[in-house]
């Protein structure tokens, strides 16, 4: 009799252990996937690594992810549009950024991306306010206007400094570039009012070439360094010149270059923090 009772109790204990173990296994799996999801949302909302956050969310677009997050496909669409808006602002294309934000607003069903949306909208709003003030200003001193606004995408400040509207589509940009090339055949340089303006406009002129150089240089040594230039962007201005930041999707910001303008030699230089001057450019704009 005692042996039967022991056998029954043992069987019940085994069943309970298996049930509890299965419960914890299931719970652990759900907690793990939730932690991954939270991490990718934080990349987008807090550090504004839109590319990294998007790629992370895309890894959850599977059976387990769809079971845990019913709106994962919509979240991926929203993340893509936020990434597009961020890239558009980096490229001074405010109109395209606004279109992407409109798409985000139409897709949004909760507050998962509120911080990122507000972060992008604030730059667009500040740009439009500053542009309106500049157009209505009676003097040419726009610095006092720009000082009132903070831009996370400093490229917008360059556009306003130049007094140029944001581009609205790629065809207009192409026409502008072709016209600029034709004009440069007739005159090598353009005189501007200040050093800051010359620095900003020379940088804007050579920006594509700078980005291409940095990406190619980084990829050439990526196997040795383990660092990839997945994104290169304008990083603001300090006493040294214009900062050009490099981002690795996995490691975040991994370095930067400095673009400078020398009044005496009328040359611009791209400096590597590690190697010093790496490329020189003839200044198109001078004081």
PDB file of C-alpha atoms in Angstrom:
ATOM      1  CA  UNK A   1       0.000   0.000   0.000  1.00  0.00           C
ATOM      2  CA  UNK A   2       2.763   2.356   0.939  1.00  0.00           C
ATOM      3  CA  UNK A   3       4.567   1.568  -2.308  1.00  0.00           C
ATOM      4  CA  UNK A   4       1.407   2.431  -4.308  1.00  0.00           C
ATOM      5  CA  UNK A   5       1.039   5.744  -2.480  1.00  0.00           C
ATOM      6  CA  UNK A   6       4.695   6.569  -3.060  1.00  0.00           C
ATOM      7  CA  UNK A   7       4.329   5.715  -6.774  1.00  0.00           C
ATOM      8  CA  UNK A   8       1.234   7.919  -7.111  1.00  0.00           C
ATOM      9  CA  UNK A   9       2.824  10.814  -5.235  1.00  0.00           C
ATOM     10  CA  UNK A  10       5.992  10.492  -7.311  1.00  0.00           C
ATOM     11  CA  UNK A  11       3.990  10.549 -10.550  1.00  0.00           C
ATOM     12  CA  UNK A  12       2.092  13.628  -9.432  1.00  0.00           C
ATOM     13  CA  UNK A  13       5.350  15.322  -8.444  1.00  0.00           C
ATOM     14  CA  UNK A  14       6.899  14.581 -11.844  1.00  0.00           C
ATOM     15  CA  UNK A  15       3.826  15.972 -13.617  1.00  0.00           C
ATOM     16  CA  UNK A  16       3.947  19.112 -11.486  1.00  0.00           C
ATOM     17  CA  UNK A  17       7.653  19.597 -12.138  1.00  0.00           C
ATOM     18  CA  UNK A  18       7.127  19.225 -15.894  1.00  0.00           C
ATOM     19  CA  UNK A  19       4.152  21.621 -15.818  1.00  0.00           C
ATOM     20  CA  UNK A  20       6.041  24.225 -13.787  1.00  0.00           C
ATOM     21  CA  UNK A  21       9.102  23.848 -15.982  1.00  0.00           C
ATOM     22  CA  UNK A  22       7.014  24.292 -19.130  1.00  0.00           C
ATOM     23  CA  UNK A  23       5.339  27.368 -17.634  1.00  0.00           C
ATOM     24  CA  UNK A  24       8.686  28.976 -16.805  1.00  0.00           C
ATOM     25  CA  UNK A  25      10.051  28.060 -20.220  1.00  0.00           C
ATOM     26  CA  UNK A  26       7.114  29.719 -21.942  1.00  0.00           C
ATOM     27  CA  UNK A  27       7.318  32.747 -19.647  1.00  0.00           C
ATOM     28  CA  UNK A  28      11.071  33.070 -20.202  1.00  0.00           C
ATOM     29  CA  UNK A  29      10.604  32.972 -23.978  1.00  0.00           C
ATOM     30  CA  UNK A  30       7.952  35.684 -23.880  1.00  0.00           C
ATOM     31  CA  UNK A  31      10.068  37.860 -21.589  1.00  0.00           C
ATOM     32  CA  UNK A  32      13.058  37.432 -23.882  1.00  0.00           C
ATOM     33  CA  UNK A  33      11.209  38.469 -27.040  1.00  0.00           C
ATOM     34  CA  UNK A  34       9.594  41.373 -25.186  1.00  0.00           C
ATOM     35  CA  UNK A  35      13.037  42.552 -24.044  1.00  0.00           C
ATOM     36  CA  UNK A  36      14.247  42.434 -27.664  1.00  0.00           C
ATOM     37  CA  UNK A  37      11.216  44.413 -28.777  1.00  0.00           C
ATOM     38  CA  UNK A  38      11.746  47.020 -26.062  1.00  0.00           C
ATOM     39  CA  UNK A  39      15.416  47.324 -27.044  1.00  0.00           C
ATOM     40  CA  UNK A  40      14.570  48.046 -30.694  1.00  0.00           C
ATOM     41  CA  UNK A  41      11.944  50.619 -29.745  1.00  0.00           C
ATOM     42  CA  UNK A  42      14.503  52.305 -27.480  1.00  0.00           C
ATOM     43  CA  UNK A  43      16.973  52.500 -30.379  1.00  0.00           C
ATOM     44  CA  UNK A  44      14.367  54.445 -32.332  1.00  0.00           C
ATOM     45  CA  UNK A  45      12.872  56.560 -29.547  1.00  0.00           C
ATOM     46  CA  UNK A  46      15.847  57.262 -27.294  1.00  0.00           C
ATOM     47  CA  UNK A  47      19.056  57.076 -29.334  1.00  0.00           C
ATOM     48  CA  UNK A  48      17.379  57.784 -32.688  1.00  0.00           C
ATOM     49  CA  UNK A  49      19.199  54.932 -34.400  1.00  0.00           C
ATOM     50  CA  UNK A  50      16.357  54.455 -36.861  1.00  0.00           C
ATOM     51  CA  UNK A  51      18.237  52.033 -39.074  1.00  0.00           C
ATOM     52  CA  UNK A  52      19.291  49.788 -36.187  1.00  0.00           C
ATOM     53  CA  UNK A  53      15.815  49.850 -34.653  1.00  0.00           C
ATOM     54  CA  UNK A  54      14.179  49.016 -37.970  1.00  0.00           C
ATOM     55  CA  UNK A  55      16.493  46.082 -38.629  1.00  0.00           C
ATOM     56  CA  UNK A  56      15.811  44.800 -35.118  1.00  0.00           C
ATOM     57  CA  UNK A  57      12.036  44.960 -35.538  1.00  0.00           C
ATOM     58  CA  UNK A  58      12.328  43.122 -38.847  1.00  0.00           C
ATOM     59  CA  UNK A  59      13.926  40.168 -37.011  1.00  0.00           C
ATOM     60  CA  UNK A  60      10.685  39.852 -35.014  1.00  0.00           C
ATOM     61  CA  UNK A  61       8.559  39.472 -38.140  1.00  0.00           C
ATOM     62  CA  UNK A  62       8.175  35.711 -37.694  1.00  0.00           C
ATOM     63  CA  UNK A  63       5.681  33.320 -36.103  1.00  0.00           C
ATOM     64  CA  UNK A  64       6.798  34.003 -32.531  1.00  0.00           C
ATOM     65  CA  UNK A  65       7.045  37.743 -33.081  1.00  0.00           C
ATOM     66  CA  UNK A  66       3.646  37.971 -34.735  1.00  0.00           C
ATOM     67  CA  UNK A  67       2.110  35.965 -31.902  1.00  0.00           C
ATOM     68  CA  UNK A  68       3.650  38.246 -29.271  1.00  0.00           C
ATOM     69  CA  UNK A  69       3.121  41.523 -31.138  1.00  0.00           C
ATOM     70  CA  UNK A  70      -0.003  41.625 -33.284  1.00  0.00           C
ATOM     71  CA  UNK A  71       1.006  44.953 -34.866  1.00  0.00           C
ATOM     72  CA  UNK A  72       4.625  44.057 -35.680  1.00  0.00           C
ATOM     73  CA  UNK A  73       4.129  44.544 -39.432  1.00  0.00           C
ATOM     74  CA  UNK A  74       2.623  47.995 -38.860  1.00  0.00           C
ATOM     75  CA  UNK A  75       5.448  48.854 -36.471  1.00  0.00           C
ATOM     76  CA  UNK A  76       7.969  47.940 -39.180  1.00  0.00           C
ATOM     77  CA  UNK A  77       6.172  50.208 -41.671  1.00  0.00           C
ATOM     78  CA  UNK A  78       6.221  53.055 -39.141  1.00  0.00           C
ATOM     79  CA  UNK A  79       9.918  52.486 -38.404  1.00  0.00           C
ATOM     80  CA  UNK A  80      10.691  52.622 -42.151  1.00  0.00           C
ATOM     81  CA  UNK A  81       8.914  55.953 -42.526  1.00  0.00           C
ATOM     82  CA  UNK A  82      10.661  57.369 -39.439  1.00  0.00           C
ATOM     83  CA  UNK A  83      13.992  56.284 -40.932  1.00  0.00           C
ATOM     84  CA  UNK A  84      13.024  57.937 -44.229  1.00  0.00           C
ATOM     85  CA  UNK A  85      12.069  61.158 -42.431  1.00  0.00           C
ATOM     86  CA  UNK A  86      15.375  61.205 -40.545  1.00  0.00           C
ATOM     87  CA  UNK A  87      17.354  60.642 -43.752  1.00  0.00           C
ATOM     88  CA  UNK A  88      15.373  63.336 -45.561  1.00  0.00           C
ATOM     89  CA  UNK A  89      16.172  65.872 -42.850  1.00  0.00           C
ATOM     90  CA  UNK A  90      19.857  64.892 -42.984  1.00  0.00           C
ATOM     91  CA  UNK A  91      19.672  65.573 -46.719  1.00  0.00           C
ATOM     92  CA  UNK A  92      17.869  68.921 -46.203  1.00  0.00           C
ATOM     93  CA  UNK A  93      14.678  67.611 -47.801  1.00  0.00           C
ATOM     94  CA  UNK A  94      12.011  68.903 -45.421  1.00  0.00           C
ATOM     95  CA  UNK A  95       9.090  68.291 -47.780  1.00  0.00           C
ATOM     96  CA  UNK A  96       9.885  64.571 -48.077  1.00  0.00           C
ATOM     97  CA  UNK A  97      10.325  64.348 -44.302  1.00  0.00           C
ATOM     98  CA  UNK A  98       6.870  65.854 -43.779  1.00  0.00           C
ATOM     99  CA  UNK A  99       5.337  63.311 -46.167  1.00  0.00           C
ATOM    100  CA  UNK A 100       6.952  60.468 -44.235  1.00  0.00           C
ATOM    101  CA  UNK A 101       5.664  61.871 -40.934  1.00  0.00           C
ATOM    102  CA  UNK A 102       2.151  62.133 -42.431  1.00  0.00           C
ATOM    103  CA  UNK A 103       2.351  58.435 -43.330  1.00  0.00           C
ATOM    104  CA  UNK A 104       3.476  57.651 -39.782  1.00  0.00           C
ATOM    105  CA  UNK A 105       0.502  59.555 -38.357  1.00  0.00           C
ATOM    106  CA  UNK A 106      -1.866  57.588 -40.571  1.00  0.00           C
ATOM    107  CA  UNK A 107      -0.363  54.259 -39.450  1.00  0.00           C
ATOM    108  CA  UNK A 108       0.006  54.984 -35.742  1.00  0.00           C
ATOM    109  CA  UNK A 109      -2.427  53.206 -33.427  1.00  0.00           C
ATOM    110  CA  UNK A 110      -0.629  53.588 -30.062  1.00  0.00           C
ATOM    111  CA  UNK A 111       2.148  55.604 -28.423  1.00  0.00           C
ATOM    112  CA  UNK A 112       5.036  53.209 -29.149  1.00  0.00           C
ATOM    113  CA  UNK A 113       6.875  55.737 -31.326  1.00  0.00           C
ATOM    114  CA  UNK A 114       5.662  59.017 -29.805  1.00  0.00           C
ATOM    115  CA  UNK A 115       9.107  60.171 -28.647  1.00  0.00           C
ATOM    116  CA  UNK A 116      10.708  59.628 -32.062  1.00  0.00           C
ATOM    117  CA  UNK A 117       7.808  61.292 -33.860  1.00  0.00           C
ATOM    118  CA  UNK A 118       7.990  64.378 -31.631  1.00  0.00           C
ATOM    119  CA  UNK A 119      11.790  64.475 -32.012  1.00  0.00           C
ATOM    120  CA  UNK A 120      11.475  64.665 -35.806  1.00  0.00           C
ATOM    121  CA  UNK A 121       8.469  66.991 -35.804  1.00  0.00           C
ATOM    122  CA  UNK A 122      10.274  69.475 -33.573  1.00  0.00           C
ATOM    123  CA  UNK A 123      13.031  69.956 -36.153  1.00  0.00           C
ATOM    124  CA  UNK A 124      10.490  70.414 -38.949  1.00  0.00           C
ATOM    125  CA  UNK A 125       8.536  72.947 -36.882  1.00  0.00           C
ATOM    126  CA  UNK A 126      11.683  74.864 -35.926  1.00  0.00           C
ATOM    127  CA  UNK A 127      12.811  74.914 -39.551  1.00  0.00           C
ATOM    128  CA  UNK A 128       9.487  76.329 -40.738  1.00  0.00           C
ATOM    129  CA  UNK A 129       9.396  78.947 -37.970  1.00  0.00           C
ATOM    130  CA  UNK A 130      12.972  80.041 -38.642  1.00  0.00           C
ATOM    131  CA  UNK A 131      12.387  80.166 -42.408  1.00  0.00           C
ATOM    132  CA  UNK A 132       9.299  82.337 -41.916  1.00  0.00           C
ATOM    133  CA  UNK A 133      11.208  84.733 -39.651  1.00  0.00           C
ATOM    134  CA  UNK A 134      14.113  84.958 -42.095  1.00  0.00           C
ATOM    135  CA  UNK A 135      11.773  85.765 -44.989  1.00  0.00           C
ATOM    136  CA  UNK A 136      10.065  88.486 -42.954  1.00  0.00           C
ATOM    137  CA  UNK A 137      13.291  89.900 -41.430  1.00  0.00           C
ATOM    138  CA  UNK A 138      14.189  93.456 -42.381  1.00  0.00           C
ATOM    139  CA  UNK A 139      17.931  92.915 -41.957  1.00  0.00           C
ATOM    140  CA  UNK A 140      20.336  90.291 -43.339  1.00  0.00           C
ATOM    141  CA  UNK A 141      21.433  89.184 -39.876  1.00  0.00           C
ATOM    142  CA  UNK A 142      19.918  85.699 -39.718  1.00  0.00           C
ATOM    143  CA  UNK A 143      22.256  84.409 -37.012  1.00  0.00           C
ATOM    144  CA  UNK A 144      20.178  86.044 -34.277  1.00  0.00           C
ATOM    145  CA  UNK A 145      17.128  84.210 -35.653  1.00  0.00           C
ATOM    146  CA  UNK A 146      18.880  80.848 -35.913  1.00  0.00           C
ATOM    147  CA  UNK A 147      20.231  81.162 -32.367  1.00  0.00           C
ATOM    148  CA  UNK A 148      16.645  80.968 -31.103  1.00  0.00           C
ATOM    149  CA  UNK A 149      16.146  77.483 -32.497  1.00  0.00           C
ATOM    150  CA  UNK A 150      17.860  74.170 -31.777  1.00  0.00           C
ATOM    151  CA  UNK A 151      18.195  71.705 -34.635  1.00  0.00           C
ATOM    152  CA  UNK A 152      19.003  68.035 -34.135  1.00  0.00           C
ATOM    153  CA  UNK A 153      19.608  67.827 -37.886  1.00  0.00           C
ATOM    154  CA  UNK A 154      22.186  70.586 -38.249  1.00  0.00           C
ATOM    155  CA  UNK A 155      21.972  70.319 -42.039  1.00  0.00           C
ATOM    156  CA  UNK A 156      18.756  72.354 -41.735  1.00  0.00           C
ATOM    157  CA  UNK A 157      20.732  75.199 -40.199  1.00  0.00           C
ATOM    158  CA  UNK A 158      23.078  75.122 -43.183  1.00  0.00           C
ATOM    159  CA  UNK A 159      20.110  75.437 -45.568  1.00  0.00           C
ATOM    160  CA  UNK A 160      18.797  78.417 -43.621  1.00  0.00           C
ATOM    161  CA  UNK A 161      22.250  79.984 -43.447  1.00  0.00           C
ATOM    162  CA  UNK A 162      22.553  79.718 -47.211  1.00  0.00           C
ATOM    163  CA  UNK A 163      19.090  81.144 -47.673  1.00  0.00           C
ATOM    164  CA  UNK A 164      18.170  78.195 -49.889  1.00  0.00           C
ATOM    165  CA  UNK A 165      14.807  76.398 -49.669  1.00  0.00           C
ATOM    166  CA  UNK A 166      14.744  72.694 -48.909  1.00  0.00           C
ATOM    167  CA  UNK A 167      14.706  70.546 -51.991  1.00  0.00           C
ATOM    168  CA  UNK A 168      11.324  69.130 -52.913  1.00  0.00           C
ATOM    169  CA  UNK A 169      12.264  66.373 -55.296  1.00  0.00           C
ATOM    170  CA  UNK A 170      15.230  64.668 -56.918  1.00  0.00           C
ATOM    171  CA  UNK A 171      14.589  66.217 -60.349  1.00  0.00           C
ATOM    172  CA  UNK A 172      14.931  69.741 -58.965  1.00  0.00           C
ATOM    173  CA  UNK A 173      18.098  68.731 -57.176  1.00  0.00           C
ATOM    174  CA  UNK A 174      19.550  67.340 -60.397  1.00  0.00           C
ATOM    175  CA  UNK A 175      18.762  70.573 -62.255  1.00  0.00           C
ATOM    176  CA  UNK A 176      20.351  72.571 -59.466  1.00  0.00           C
ATOM    177  CA  UNK A 177      23.522  70.454 -59.577  1.00  0.00           C
ATOM    178  CA  UNK A 178      23.776  70.715 -63.359  1.00  0.00           C
ATOM    179  CA  UNK A 179      23.297  74.482 -63.223  1.00  0.00           C
ATOM    180  CA  UNK A 180      25.939  74.763 -60.537  1.00  0.00           C
ATOM    181  CA  UNK A 181      28.430  72.784 -62.639  1.00  0.00           C
ATOM    182  CA  UNK A 182      27.781  74.992 -65.658  1.00  0.00           C
ATOM    183  CA  UNK A 183      28.217  78.153 -63.607  1.00  0.00           C
ATOM    184  CA  UNK A 184      31.522  76.908 -62.202  1.00  0.00           C
ATOM    185  CA  UNK A 185      32.954  76.677 -65.717  1.00  0.00           C
ATOM    186  CA  UNK A 186      32.635  80.453 -65.929  1.00  0.00           C
ATOM    187  CA  UNK A 187      33.867  81.323 -62.452  1.00  0.00           C
ATOM    188  CA  UNK A 188      35.957  79.333 -59.999  1.00  0.00           C
ATOM    189  CA  UNK A 189      34.861  81.034 -56.817  1.00  0.00           C
ATOM    190  CA  UNK A 190      32.088  82.936 -55.113  1.00  0.00           C
ATOM    191  CA  UNK A 191      32.599  85.646 -52.514  1.00  0.00           C
ATOM    192  CA  UNK A 192      30.504  85.442 -49.332  1.00  0.00           C
ATOM    193  CA  UNK A 193      30.135  87.697 -46.307  1.00  0.00           C
ATOM    194  CA  UNK A 194      31.632  85.616 -43.505  1.00  0.00           C
ATOM    195  CA  UNK A 195      33.918  82.733 -42.642  1.00  0.00           C
ATOM    196  CA  UNK A 196      30.981  80.712 -41.255  1.00  0.00           C
ATOM    197  CA  UNK A 197      29.075  81.108 -44.491  1.00  0.00           C
ATOM    198  CA  UNK A 198      32.116  80.094 -46.567  1.00  0.00           C
ATOM    199  CA  UNK A 199      32.701  77.043 -44.381  1.00  0.00           C
ATOM    200  CA  UNK A 200      29.046  75.962 -44.546  1.00  0.00           C
ATOM    201  CA  UNK A 201      28.661  76.473 -48.282  1.00  0.00           C
ATOM    202  CA  UNK A 202      31.937  74.755 -49.153  1.00  0.00           C
ATOM    203  CA  UNK A 203      30.896  71.810 -46.999  1.00  0.00           C
ATOM    204  CA  UNK A 204      27.491  71.698 -48.678  1.00  0.00           C
ATOM    205  CA  UNK A 205      29.171  71.779 -52.090  1.00  0.00           C
ATOM    206  CA  UNK A 206      31.464  68.832 -51.297  1.00  0.00           C
ATOM    207  CA  UNK A 207      29.163  66.868 -48.976  1.00  0.00           C
ATOM    208  CA  UNK A 208      28.430  63.975 -51.350  1.00  0.00           C
ATOM    209  CA  UNK A 209      32.119  63.582 -52.195  1.00  0.00           C
ATOM    210  CA  UNK A 210      33.008  63.663 -48.479  1.00  0.00           C
ATOM    211  CA  UNK A 211      30.434  61.007 -47.587  1.00  0.00           C
ATOM    212  CA  UNK A 212      31.577  58.766 -50.462  1.00  0.00           C
ATOM    213  CA  UNK A 213      35.218  59.083 -49.433  1.00  0.00           C
ATOM    214  CA  UNK A 214      34.510  58.239 -45.774  1.00  0.00           C
ATOM    215  CA  UNK A 215      32.359  55.212 -46.624  1.00  0.00           C
ATOM    216  CA  UNK A 216      34.894  53.802 -49.085  1.00  0.00           C
ATOM    217  CA  UNK A 217      37.817  54.393 -46.714  1.00  0.00           C
ATOM    218  CA  UNK A 218      36.005  52.760 -43.803  1.00  0.00           C
ATOM    219  CA  UNK A 219      34.947  49.742 -45.839  1.00  0.00           C
ATOM    220  CA  UNK A 220      38.512  49.283 -47.121  1.00  0.00           C
ATOM    221  CA  UNK A 221      39.727  48.637 -43.566  1.00  0.00           C
ATOM    222  CA  UNK A 222      36.501  47.204 -42.094  1.00  0.00           C
ATOM    223  CA  UNK A 223      37.817  43.651 -42.015  1.00  0.00           C
ATOM    224  CA  UNK A 224      40.734  44.730 -39.857  1.00  0.00           C
ATOM    225  CA  UNK A 225      38.863  47.214 -37.655  1.00  0.00           C
ATOM    226  CA  UNK A 226      35.525  45.433 -37.408  1.00  0.00           C
ATOM    227  CA  UNK A 227      33.833  48.786 -38.000  1.00  0.00           C
ATOM    228  CA  UNK A 228      31.451  49.566 -40.866  1.00  0.00           C
ATOM    229  CA  UNK A 229      30.402  53.039 -42.000  1.00  0.00           C
ATOM    230  CA  UNK A 230      26.715  52.157 -42.281  1.00  0.00           C
ATOM    231  CA  UNK A 231      25.734  55.810 -41.932  1.00  0.00           C
ATOM    232  CA  UNK A 232      27.635  59.062 -42.354  1.00  0.00           C
ATOM    233  CA  UNK A 233      26.001  62.319 -41.319  1.00  0.00           C
ATOM    234  CA  UNK A 234      26.554  65.976 -40.549  1.00  0.00           C
ATOM    235  CA  UNK A 235      27.391  66.327 -36.857  1.00  0.00           C
ATOM    236  CA  UNK A 236      27.368  70.060 -36.182  1.00  0.00           C
ATOM    237  CA  UNK A 237      29.991  72.787 -35.954  1.00  0.00           C
ATOM    238  CA  UNK A 238      32.580  73.463 -33.266  1.00  0.00           C
ATOM    239  CA  UNK A 239      35.778  75.532 -32.993  1.00  0.00           C
ATOM    240  CA  UNK A 240      37.626  73.055 -35.219  1.00  0.00           C
ATOM    241  CA  UNK A 241      35.169  73.130 -38.121  1.00  0.00           C
ATOM    242  CA  UNK A 242      32.277  70.967 -39.336  1.00  0.00           C
ATOM    243  CA  UNK A 243      32.028  67.509 -37.767  1.00  0.00           C
ATOM    244  CA  UNK A 244      31.166  64.526 -39.967  1.00  0.00           C
ATOM    245  CA  UNK A 245      30.071  61.555 -37.850  1.00  0.00           C
ATOM    246  CA  UNK A 246      30.342  57.860 -38.692  1.00  0.00           C
ATOM    247  CA  UNK A 247      27.838  55.303 -37.387  1.00  0.00           C
ATOM    248  CA  UNK A 248      28.000  51.499 -37.296  1.00  0.00           C
ATOM    249  CA  UNK A 249      24.548  49.888 -37.062  1.00  0.00           C
ATOM    250  CA  UNK A 250      25.721  47.527 -34.322  1.00  0.00           C
ATOM    251  CA  UNK A 251      28.146  49.771 -32.417  1.00  0.00           C
ATOM    252  CA  UNK A 252      26.599  53.219 -32.803  1.00  0.00           C
ATOM    253  CA  UNK A 253      28.852  56.232 -33.366  1.00  0.00           C
ATOM    254  CA  UNK A 254      32.371  54.976 -34.072  1.00  0.00           C
ATOM    255  CA  UNK A 255      34.305  58.075 -35.109  1.00  0.00           C
ATOM    256  CA  UNK A 256      34.290  61.373 -36.918  1.00  0.00           C
ATOM    257  CA  UNK A 257      36.136  63.604 -39.374  1.00  0.00           C
ATOM    258  CA  UNK A 258      36.538  67.398 -39.343  1.00  0.00           C
ATOM    259  CA  UNK A 259      35.951  69.571 -42.423  1.00  0.00           C
ATOM    260  CA  UNK A 260      37.825  72.894 -42.302  1.00  0.00           C
ATOM    261  CA  UNK A 261      38.226  75.987 -44.469  1.00  0.00           C
ATOM    262  CA  UNK A 262      41.520  77.911 -44.580  1.00  0.00           C
ATOM    263  CA  UNK A 263      41.134  81.562 -45.573  1.00  0.00           C
ATOM    264  CA  UNK A 264      44.849  82.034 -46.276  1.00  0.00           C
ATOM    265  CA  UNK A 265      45.269  79.121 -48.685  1.00  0.00           C
ATOM    266  CA  UNK A 266      41.671  79.194 -49.917  1.00  0.00           C
ATOM    267  CA  UNK A 267      41.522  75.422 -49.487  1.00  0.00           C
ATOM    268  CA  UNK A 268      39.251  73.077 -47.563  1.00  0.00           C
ATOM    269  CA  UNK A 269      40.523  69.999 -45.755  1.00  0.00           C
ATOM    270  CA  UNK A 270      38.953  66.808 -44.464  1.00  0.00           C
ATOM    271  CA  UNK A 271      40.841  65.704 -41.356  1.00  0.00           C
ATOM    272  CA  UNK A 272      40.779  62.243 -39.810  1.00  0.00           C
ATOM    273  CA  UNK A 273      41.022  62.331 -36.017  1.00  0.00           C
ATOM    274  CA  UNK A 274      43.549  59.484 -36.165  1.00  0.00           C
ATOM    275  CA  UNK A 275      45.468  60.261 -39.369  1.00  0.00           C
ATOM    276  CA  UNK A 276      45.196  64.021 -39.760  1.00  0.00           C
ATOM    277  CA  UNK A 277      44.472  65.622 -43.180  1.00  0.00           C
ATOM    278  CA  UNK A 278      43.324  63.005 -45.695  1.00  0.00           C
ATOM    279  CA  UNK A 279      41.707  65.007 -48.519  1.00  0.00           C
ATOM    280  CA  UNK A 280      41.932  68.621 -49.701  1.00  0.00           C
ATOM    281  CA  UNK A 281      39.373  70.499 -51.793  1.00  0.00           C
ATOM    282  CA  UNK A 282      39.596  73.826 -53.598  1.00  0.00           C
ATOM    283  CA  UNK A 283      37.324  76.327 -51.841  1.00  0.00           C
ATOM    284  CA  UNK A 284      34.464  77.348 -54.129  1.00  0.00           C
ATOM    285  CA  UNK A 285      33.222  79.954 -51.639  1.00  0.00           C
ATOM    286  CA  UNK A 286      35.614  82.416 -50.023  1.00  0.00           C
ATOM    287  CA  UNK A 287      35.548  85.486 -47.781  1.00  0.00           C
TER     288      UNK A 287
END
